[in-house]
CSV table of C-alpha atoms in Angstrom, one decimal:
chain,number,residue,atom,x,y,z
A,10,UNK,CA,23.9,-14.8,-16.4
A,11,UNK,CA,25.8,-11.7,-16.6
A,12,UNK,CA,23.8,-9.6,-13.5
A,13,UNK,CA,22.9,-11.0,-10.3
A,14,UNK,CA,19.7,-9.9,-8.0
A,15,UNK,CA,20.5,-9.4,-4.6
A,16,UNK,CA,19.1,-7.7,-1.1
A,17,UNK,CA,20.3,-3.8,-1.0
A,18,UNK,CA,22.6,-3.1,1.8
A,19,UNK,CA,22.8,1.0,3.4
A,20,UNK,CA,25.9,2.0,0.5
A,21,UNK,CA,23.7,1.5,-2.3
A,22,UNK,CA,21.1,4.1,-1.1
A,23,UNK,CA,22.9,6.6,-3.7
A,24,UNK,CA,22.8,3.9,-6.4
A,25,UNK,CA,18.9,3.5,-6.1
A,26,UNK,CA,18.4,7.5,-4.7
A,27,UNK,CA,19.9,7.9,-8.4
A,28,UNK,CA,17.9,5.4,-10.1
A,29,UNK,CA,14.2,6.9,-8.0
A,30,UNK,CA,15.3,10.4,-9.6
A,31,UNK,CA,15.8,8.5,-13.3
A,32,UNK,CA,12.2,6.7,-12.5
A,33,UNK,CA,10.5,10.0,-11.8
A,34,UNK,CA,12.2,11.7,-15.2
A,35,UNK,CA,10.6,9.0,-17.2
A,36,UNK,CA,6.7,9.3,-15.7
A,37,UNK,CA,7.5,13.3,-16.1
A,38,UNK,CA,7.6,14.2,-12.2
A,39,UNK,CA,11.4,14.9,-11.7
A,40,UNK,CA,10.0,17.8,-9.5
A,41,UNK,CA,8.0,15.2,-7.0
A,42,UNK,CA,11.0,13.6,-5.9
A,43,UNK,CA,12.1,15.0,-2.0
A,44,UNK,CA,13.9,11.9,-0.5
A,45,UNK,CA,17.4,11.9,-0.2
A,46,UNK,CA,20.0,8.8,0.0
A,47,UNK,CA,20.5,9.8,3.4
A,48,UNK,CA,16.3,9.6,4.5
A,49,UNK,CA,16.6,6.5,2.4
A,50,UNK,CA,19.1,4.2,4.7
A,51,UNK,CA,18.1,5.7,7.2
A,52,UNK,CA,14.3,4.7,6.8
A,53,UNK,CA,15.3,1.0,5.3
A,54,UNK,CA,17.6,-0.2,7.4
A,55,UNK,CA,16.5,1.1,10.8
A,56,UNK,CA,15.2,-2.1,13.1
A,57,UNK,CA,11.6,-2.0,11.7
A,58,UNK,CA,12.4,-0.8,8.6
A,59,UNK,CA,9.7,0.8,6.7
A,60,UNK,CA,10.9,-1.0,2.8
A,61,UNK,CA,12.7,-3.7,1.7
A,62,UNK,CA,14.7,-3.3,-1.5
A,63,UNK,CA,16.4,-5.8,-4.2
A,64,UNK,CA,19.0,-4.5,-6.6
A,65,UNK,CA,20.4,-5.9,-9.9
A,66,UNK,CA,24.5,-5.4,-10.2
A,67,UNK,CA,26.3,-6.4,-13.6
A,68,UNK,CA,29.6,-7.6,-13.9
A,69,UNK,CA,32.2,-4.7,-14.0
A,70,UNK,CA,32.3,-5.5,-17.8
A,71,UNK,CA,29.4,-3.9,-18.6
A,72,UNK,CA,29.6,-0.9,-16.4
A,73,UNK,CA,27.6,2.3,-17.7
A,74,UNK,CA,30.3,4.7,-19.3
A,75,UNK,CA,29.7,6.7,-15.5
A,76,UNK,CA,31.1,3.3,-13.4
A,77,UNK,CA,27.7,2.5,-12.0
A,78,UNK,CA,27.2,-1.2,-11.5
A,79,UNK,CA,23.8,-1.2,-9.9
A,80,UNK,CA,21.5,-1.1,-12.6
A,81,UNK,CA,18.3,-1.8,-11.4
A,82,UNK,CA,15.9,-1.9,-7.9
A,83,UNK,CA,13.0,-3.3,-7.1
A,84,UNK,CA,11.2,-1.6,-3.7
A,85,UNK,CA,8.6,-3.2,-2.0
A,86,UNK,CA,6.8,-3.6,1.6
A,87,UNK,CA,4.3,-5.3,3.3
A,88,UNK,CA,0.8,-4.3,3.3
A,89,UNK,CA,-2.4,-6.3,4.4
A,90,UNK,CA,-5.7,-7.3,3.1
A,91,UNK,CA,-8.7,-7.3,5.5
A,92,UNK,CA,-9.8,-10.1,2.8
A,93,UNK,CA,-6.9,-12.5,1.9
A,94,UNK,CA,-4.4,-11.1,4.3
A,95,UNK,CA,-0.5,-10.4,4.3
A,96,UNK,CA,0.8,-8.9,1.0
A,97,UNK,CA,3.1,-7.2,-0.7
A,98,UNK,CA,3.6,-4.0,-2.3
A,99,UNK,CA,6.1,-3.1,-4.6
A,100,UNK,CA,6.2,0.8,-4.8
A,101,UNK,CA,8.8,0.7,-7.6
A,102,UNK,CA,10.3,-1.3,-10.2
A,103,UNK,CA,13.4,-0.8,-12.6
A,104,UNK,CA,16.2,-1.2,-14.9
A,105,UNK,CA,18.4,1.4,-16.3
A,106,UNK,CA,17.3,1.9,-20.0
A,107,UNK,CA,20.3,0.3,-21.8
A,108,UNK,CA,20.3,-2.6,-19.5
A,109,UNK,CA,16.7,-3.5,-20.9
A,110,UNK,CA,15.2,-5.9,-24.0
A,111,UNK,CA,18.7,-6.2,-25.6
A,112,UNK,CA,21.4,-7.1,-22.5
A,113,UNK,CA,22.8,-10.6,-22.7
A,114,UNK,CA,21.1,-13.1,-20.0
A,115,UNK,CA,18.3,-10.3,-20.4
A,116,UNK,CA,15.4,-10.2,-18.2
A,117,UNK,CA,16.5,-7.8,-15.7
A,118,UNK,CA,13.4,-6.5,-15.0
A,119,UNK,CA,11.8,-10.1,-14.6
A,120,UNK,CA,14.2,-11.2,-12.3
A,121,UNK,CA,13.8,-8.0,-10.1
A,122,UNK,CA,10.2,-8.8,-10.0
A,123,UNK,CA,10.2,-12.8,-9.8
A,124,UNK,CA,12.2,-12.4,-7.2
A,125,UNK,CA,9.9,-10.2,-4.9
A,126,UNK,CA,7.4,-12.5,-5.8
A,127,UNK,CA,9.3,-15.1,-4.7
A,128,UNK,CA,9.8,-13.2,-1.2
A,129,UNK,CA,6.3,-12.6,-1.1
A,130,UNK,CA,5.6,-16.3,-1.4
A,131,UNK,CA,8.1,-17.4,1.2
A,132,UNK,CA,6.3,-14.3,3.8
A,133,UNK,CA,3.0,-15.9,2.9
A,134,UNK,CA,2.1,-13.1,1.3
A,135,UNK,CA,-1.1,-14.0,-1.4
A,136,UNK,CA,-0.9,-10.9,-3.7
A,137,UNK,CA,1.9,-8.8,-5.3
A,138,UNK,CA,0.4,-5.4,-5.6
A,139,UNK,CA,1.7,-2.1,-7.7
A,140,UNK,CA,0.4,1.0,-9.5
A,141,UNK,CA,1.3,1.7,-13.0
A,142,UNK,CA,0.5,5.1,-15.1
A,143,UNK,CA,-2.2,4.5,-17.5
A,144,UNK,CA,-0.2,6.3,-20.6
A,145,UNK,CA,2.9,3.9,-19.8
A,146,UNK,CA,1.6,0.9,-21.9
A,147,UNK,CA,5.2,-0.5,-21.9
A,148,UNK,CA,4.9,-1.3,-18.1
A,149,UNK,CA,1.8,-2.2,-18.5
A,150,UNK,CA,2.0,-4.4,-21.5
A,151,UNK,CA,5.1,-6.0,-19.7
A,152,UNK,CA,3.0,-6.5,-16.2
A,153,UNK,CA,0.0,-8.3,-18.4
A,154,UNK,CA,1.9,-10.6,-19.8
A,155,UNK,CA,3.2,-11.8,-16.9
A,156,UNK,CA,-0.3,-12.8,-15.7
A,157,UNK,CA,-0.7,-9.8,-13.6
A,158,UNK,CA,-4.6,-8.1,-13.5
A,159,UNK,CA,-5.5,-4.4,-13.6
A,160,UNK,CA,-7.8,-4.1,-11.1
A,161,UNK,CA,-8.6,-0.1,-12.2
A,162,UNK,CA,-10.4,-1.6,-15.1
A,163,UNK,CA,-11.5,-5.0,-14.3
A,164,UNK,CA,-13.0,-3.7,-10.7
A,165,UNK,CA,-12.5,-0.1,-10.8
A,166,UNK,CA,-10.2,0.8,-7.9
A,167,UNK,CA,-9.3,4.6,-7.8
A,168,UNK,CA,-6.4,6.1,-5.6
A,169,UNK,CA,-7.6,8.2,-3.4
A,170,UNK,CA,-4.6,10.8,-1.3
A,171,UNK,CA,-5.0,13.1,1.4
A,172,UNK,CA,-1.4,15.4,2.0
A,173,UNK,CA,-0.1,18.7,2.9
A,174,UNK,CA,-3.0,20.5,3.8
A,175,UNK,CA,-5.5,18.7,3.1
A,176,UNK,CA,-3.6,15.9,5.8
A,177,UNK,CA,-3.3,18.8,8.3
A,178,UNK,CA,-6.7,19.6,8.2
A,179,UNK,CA,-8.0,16.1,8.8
A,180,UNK,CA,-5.5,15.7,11.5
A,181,UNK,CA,-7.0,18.7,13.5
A,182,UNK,CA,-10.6,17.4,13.0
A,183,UNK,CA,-9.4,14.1,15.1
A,184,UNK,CA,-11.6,13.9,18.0
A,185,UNK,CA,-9.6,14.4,21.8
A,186,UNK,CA,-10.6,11.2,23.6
B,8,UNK,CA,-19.7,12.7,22.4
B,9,UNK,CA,-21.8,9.4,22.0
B,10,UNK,CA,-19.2,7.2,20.8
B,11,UNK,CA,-15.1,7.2,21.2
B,12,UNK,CA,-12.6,6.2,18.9
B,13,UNK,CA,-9.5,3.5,20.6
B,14,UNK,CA,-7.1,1.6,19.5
B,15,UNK,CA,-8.4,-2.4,18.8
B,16,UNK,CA,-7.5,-4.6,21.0
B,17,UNK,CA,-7.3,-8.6,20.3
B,18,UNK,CA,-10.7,-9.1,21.7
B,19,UNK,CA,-12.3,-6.7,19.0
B,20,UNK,CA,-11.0,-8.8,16.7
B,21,UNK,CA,-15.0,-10.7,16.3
B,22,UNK,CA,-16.4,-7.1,16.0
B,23,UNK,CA,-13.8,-6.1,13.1
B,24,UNK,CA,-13.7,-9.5,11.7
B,25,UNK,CA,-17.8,-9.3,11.4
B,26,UNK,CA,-17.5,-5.8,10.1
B,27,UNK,CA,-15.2,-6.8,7.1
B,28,UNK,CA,-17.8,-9.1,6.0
B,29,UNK,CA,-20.2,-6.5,6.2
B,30,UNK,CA,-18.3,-3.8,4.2
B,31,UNK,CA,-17.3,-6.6,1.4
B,32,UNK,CA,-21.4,-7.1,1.1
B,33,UNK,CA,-21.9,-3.5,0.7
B,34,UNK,CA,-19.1,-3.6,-2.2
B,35,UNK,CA,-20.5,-6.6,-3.9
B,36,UNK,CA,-17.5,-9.0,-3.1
B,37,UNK,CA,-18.9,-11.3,0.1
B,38,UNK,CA,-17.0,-14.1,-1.5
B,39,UNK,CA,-13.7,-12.4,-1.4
B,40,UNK,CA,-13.3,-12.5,2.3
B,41,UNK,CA,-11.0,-15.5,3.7
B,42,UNK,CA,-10.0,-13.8,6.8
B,43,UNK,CA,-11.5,-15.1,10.1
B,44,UNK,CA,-10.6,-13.3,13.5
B,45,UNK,CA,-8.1,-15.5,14.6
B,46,UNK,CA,-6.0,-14.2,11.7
B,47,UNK,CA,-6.5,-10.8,12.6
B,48,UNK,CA,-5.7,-11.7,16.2
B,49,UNK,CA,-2.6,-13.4,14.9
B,50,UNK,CA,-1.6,-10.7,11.6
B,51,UNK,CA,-2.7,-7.7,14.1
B,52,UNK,CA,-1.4,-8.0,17.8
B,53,UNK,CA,2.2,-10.4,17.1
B,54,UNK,CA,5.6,-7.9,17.3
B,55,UNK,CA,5.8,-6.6,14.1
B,56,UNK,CA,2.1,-6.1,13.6
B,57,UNK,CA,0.9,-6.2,9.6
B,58,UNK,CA,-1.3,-3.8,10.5
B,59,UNK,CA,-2.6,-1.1,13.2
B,60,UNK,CA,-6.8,-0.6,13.5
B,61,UNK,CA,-8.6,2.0,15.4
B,62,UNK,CA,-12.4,1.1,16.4
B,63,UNK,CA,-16.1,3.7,17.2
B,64,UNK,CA,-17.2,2.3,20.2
B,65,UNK,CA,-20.6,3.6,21.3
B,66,UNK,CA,-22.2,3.9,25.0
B,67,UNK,CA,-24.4,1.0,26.1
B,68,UNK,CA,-27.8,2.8,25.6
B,69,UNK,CA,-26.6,3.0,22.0
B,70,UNK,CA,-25.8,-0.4,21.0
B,71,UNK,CA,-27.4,-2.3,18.5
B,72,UNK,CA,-30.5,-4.4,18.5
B,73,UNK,CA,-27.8,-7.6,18.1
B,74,UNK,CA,-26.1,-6.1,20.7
B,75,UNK,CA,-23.0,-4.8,19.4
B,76,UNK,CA,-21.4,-1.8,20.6
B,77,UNK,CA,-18.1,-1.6,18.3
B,78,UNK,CA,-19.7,0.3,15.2
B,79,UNK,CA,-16.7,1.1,13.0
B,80,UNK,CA,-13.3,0.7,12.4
B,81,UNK,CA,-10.4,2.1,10.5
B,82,UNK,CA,-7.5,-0.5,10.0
B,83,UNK,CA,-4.3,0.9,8.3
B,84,UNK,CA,-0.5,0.4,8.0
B,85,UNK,CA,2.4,1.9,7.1
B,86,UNK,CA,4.3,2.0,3.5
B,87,UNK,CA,7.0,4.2,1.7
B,88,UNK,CA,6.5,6.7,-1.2
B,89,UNK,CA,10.6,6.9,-2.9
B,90,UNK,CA,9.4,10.6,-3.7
B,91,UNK,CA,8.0,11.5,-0.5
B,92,UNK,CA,9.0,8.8,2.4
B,93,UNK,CA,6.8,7.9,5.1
B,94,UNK,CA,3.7,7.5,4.2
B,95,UNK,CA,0.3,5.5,6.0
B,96,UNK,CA,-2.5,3.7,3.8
B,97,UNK,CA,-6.1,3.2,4.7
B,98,UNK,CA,-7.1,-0.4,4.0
B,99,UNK,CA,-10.6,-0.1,5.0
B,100,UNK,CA,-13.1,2.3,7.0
B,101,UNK,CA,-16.1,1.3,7.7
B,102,UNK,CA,-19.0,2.7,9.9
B,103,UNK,CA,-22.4,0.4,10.2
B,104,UNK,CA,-25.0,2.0,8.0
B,105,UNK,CA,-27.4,3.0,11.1
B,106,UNK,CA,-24.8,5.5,12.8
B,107,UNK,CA,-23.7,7.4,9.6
B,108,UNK,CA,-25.2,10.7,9.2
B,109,UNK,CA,-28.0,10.8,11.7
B,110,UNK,CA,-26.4,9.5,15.1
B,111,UNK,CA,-26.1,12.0,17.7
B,112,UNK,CA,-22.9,13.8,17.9
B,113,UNK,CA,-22.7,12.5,14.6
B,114,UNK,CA,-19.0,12.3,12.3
B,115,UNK,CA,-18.3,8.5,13.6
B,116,UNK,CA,-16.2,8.2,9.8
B,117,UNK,CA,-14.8,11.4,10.0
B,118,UNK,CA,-13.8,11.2,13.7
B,119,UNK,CA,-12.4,7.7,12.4
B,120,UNK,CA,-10.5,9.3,9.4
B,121,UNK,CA,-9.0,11.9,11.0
B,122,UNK,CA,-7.7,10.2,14.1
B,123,UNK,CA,-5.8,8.3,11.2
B,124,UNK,CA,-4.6,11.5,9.6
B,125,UNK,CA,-3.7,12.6,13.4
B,126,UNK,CA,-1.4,9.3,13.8
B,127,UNK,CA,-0.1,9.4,10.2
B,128,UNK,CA,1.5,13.2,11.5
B,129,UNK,CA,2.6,12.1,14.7
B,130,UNK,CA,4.7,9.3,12.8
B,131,UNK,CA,6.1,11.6,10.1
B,132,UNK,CA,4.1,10.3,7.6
B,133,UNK,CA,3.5,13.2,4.8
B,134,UNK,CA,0.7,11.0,2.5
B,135,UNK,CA,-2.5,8.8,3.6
B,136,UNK,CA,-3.7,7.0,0.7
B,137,UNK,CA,-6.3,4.6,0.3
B,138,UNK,CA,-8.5,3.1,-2.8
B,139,UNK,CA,-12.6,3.6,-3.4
B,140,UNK,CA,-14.5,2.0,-6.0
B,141,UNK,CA,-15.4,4.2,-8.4
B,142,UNK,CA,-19.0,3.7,-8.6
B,143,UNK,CA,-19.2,3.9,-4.8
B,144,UNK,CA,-20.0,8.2,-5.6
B,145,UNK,CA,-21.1,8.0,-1.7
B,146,UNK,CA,-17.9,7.4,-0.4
B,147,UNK,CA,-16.1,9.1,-3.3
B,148,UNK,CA,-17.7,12.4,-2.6
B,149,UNK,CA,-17.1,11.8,1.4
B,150,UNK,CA,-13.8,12.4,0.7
B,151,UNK,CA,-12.9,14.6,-1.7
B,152,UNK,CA,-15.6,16.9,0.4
B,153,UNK,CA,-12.8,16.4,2.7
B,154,UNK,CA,-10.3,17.5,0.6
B,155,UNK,CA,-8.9,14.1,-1.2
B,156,UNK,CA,-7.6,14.3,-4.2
B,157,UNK,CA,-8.3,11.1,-6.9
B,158,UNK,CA,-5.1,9.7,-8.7
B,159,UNK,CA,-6.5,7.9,-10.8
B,160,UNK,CA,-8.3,10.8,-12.1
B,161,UNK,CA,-5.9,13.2,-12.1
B,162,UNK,CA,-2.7,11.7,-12.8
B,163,UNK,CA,-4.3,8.2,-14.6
B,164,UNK,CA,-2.5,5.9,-11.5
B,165,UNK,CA,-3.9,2.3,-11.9
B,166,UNK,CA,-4.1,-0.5,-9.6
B,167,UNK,CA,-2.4,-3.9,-10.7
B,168,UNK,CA,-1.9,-7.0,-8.9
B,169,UNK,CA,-0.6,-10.6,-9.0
B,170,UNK,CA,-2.5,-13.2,-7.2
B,171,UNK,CA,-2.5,-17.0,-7.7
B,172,UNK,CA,-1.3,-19.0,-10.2
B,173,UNK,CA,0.0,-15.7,-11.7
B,174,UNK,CA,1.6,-15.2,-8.8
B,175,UNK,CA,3.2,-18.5,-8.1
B,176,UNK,CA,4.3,-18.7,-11.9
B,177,UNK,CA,5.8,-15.7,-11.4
B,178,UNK,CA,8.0,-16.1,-8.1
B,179,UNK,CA,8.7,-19.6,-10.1
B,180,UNK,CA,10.6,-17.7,-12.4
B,181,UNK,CA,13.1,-15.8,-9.7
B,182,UNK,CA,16.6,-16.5,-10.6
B,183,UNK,CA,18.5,-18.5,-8.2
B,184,UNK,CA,21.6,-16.8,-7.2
């Protein structure tokens, strides 16, 4: 295999801070993105850190024409169901374009996500949660092929968020006792 | 105020655990619930807690004709947006049908809700998020009323997950380096 999957350490926060910004380009919200790689070691590798993240490194062989090695991340954290229990949640998940379909000892983005699964397992974890974009039929061909079930159709699960404002205004209403 | 809202305490843990069951009735999934309050106990109150749950309380001459006094809960925990950091997500929240609306000093889901908001700022969280059924128009129009805005809606975000055999077939597949 020419890429190995292994846990991020604090100096590859600007690899994957790069690799968030190339995420959002591709779902068309570049202008979402307001973390730095700074906020990022900071909040993952603090003593209760608030995510875990994999990364996928190819041999120097096959660096991108820009030197970068880390080609791939996979971030993830543990959530809870008041029905089955611990879980995980994996917030993002990918491979640098050229290193996808084609790249010998391919299956970078399998291995990313076998391997959270596997970490899942081993945290007794029983479900590997994630959100997908309903136009990105790519990921979610990819995802349902694997086995995995989308629960916005099957059950009819909608996201529901409260922020800026609307989170401040919800805040004040919070009774004093 | 006829009720306050505290934090839960390992001897809730009967009143939350029988309140899950009755929420998963109200949704149509009874048979989904696996939990049983020594779980909670254990996933809720060890050192790194997999979750954090706030409970309504009402005053003696309130409590039920079972007897129960703990009417609602919130349970939530924290997770990580790469756009926007810190963020909290609302598992469940749940208030028994006969102190919705009409109770005196009524609000028990909203005082619930927003004392959630009111932690989620005091940790630097900038997003609550949390997932409704979409047929549960109830609870759907509870919160956007409040000022929610629906993903799933607006920007088509669907819900996928991995449980089971897909699961373990999955985590099977992890490379081993």
């Amino acid at each position: 295999m020419d890429f190995m999957i292994r846990a991020a350490t604090p100096e590859d926060c600007k690899d994957i801070s790069r690799m968030i910004m190339e995420l959002a380009v591709y779902e068309n919200m570049p202008d979402q993105v307001k973390i730095s790689h700074e906020v990022l070691e900071q909040d993952g590798f603090c003593k209760n850190p608030f995510f875990h993240c994999l990364v996928a490194e190819v041999a120097e062989q096959y660096r991108t024409t820009e030197g970068y090695t880390v080609i791939g991340y996979a971030l993830f954290f543990y959530t809870y169901s008041t029905w089955k229990g611990r879980s995980v949640y994996m917030e993002d998940l990918y491979v640098m374009p050229e290193f996808r379909g084609e790249f010998p000892g391919k299956g970078v983005g399998t291995a990313l996500m076998s391997k959270v699964a596997q970490v899942c397992k081993e945290q007794q974890c029983v479900r590997l949660q994630f959100s997908v974009l309903n136009w990105n039929t790519p990921s979610l061909d990819f995802y349902k092929a694997k086995g995995a079930q989308d629960l916005t159709d099957s059950e009819g699960w909608h996201v529901l968020r409260f922020d800026g404002e609307a989170l401040d205004k919800l805040a004040q209403m919070a009774p004093k006792n």
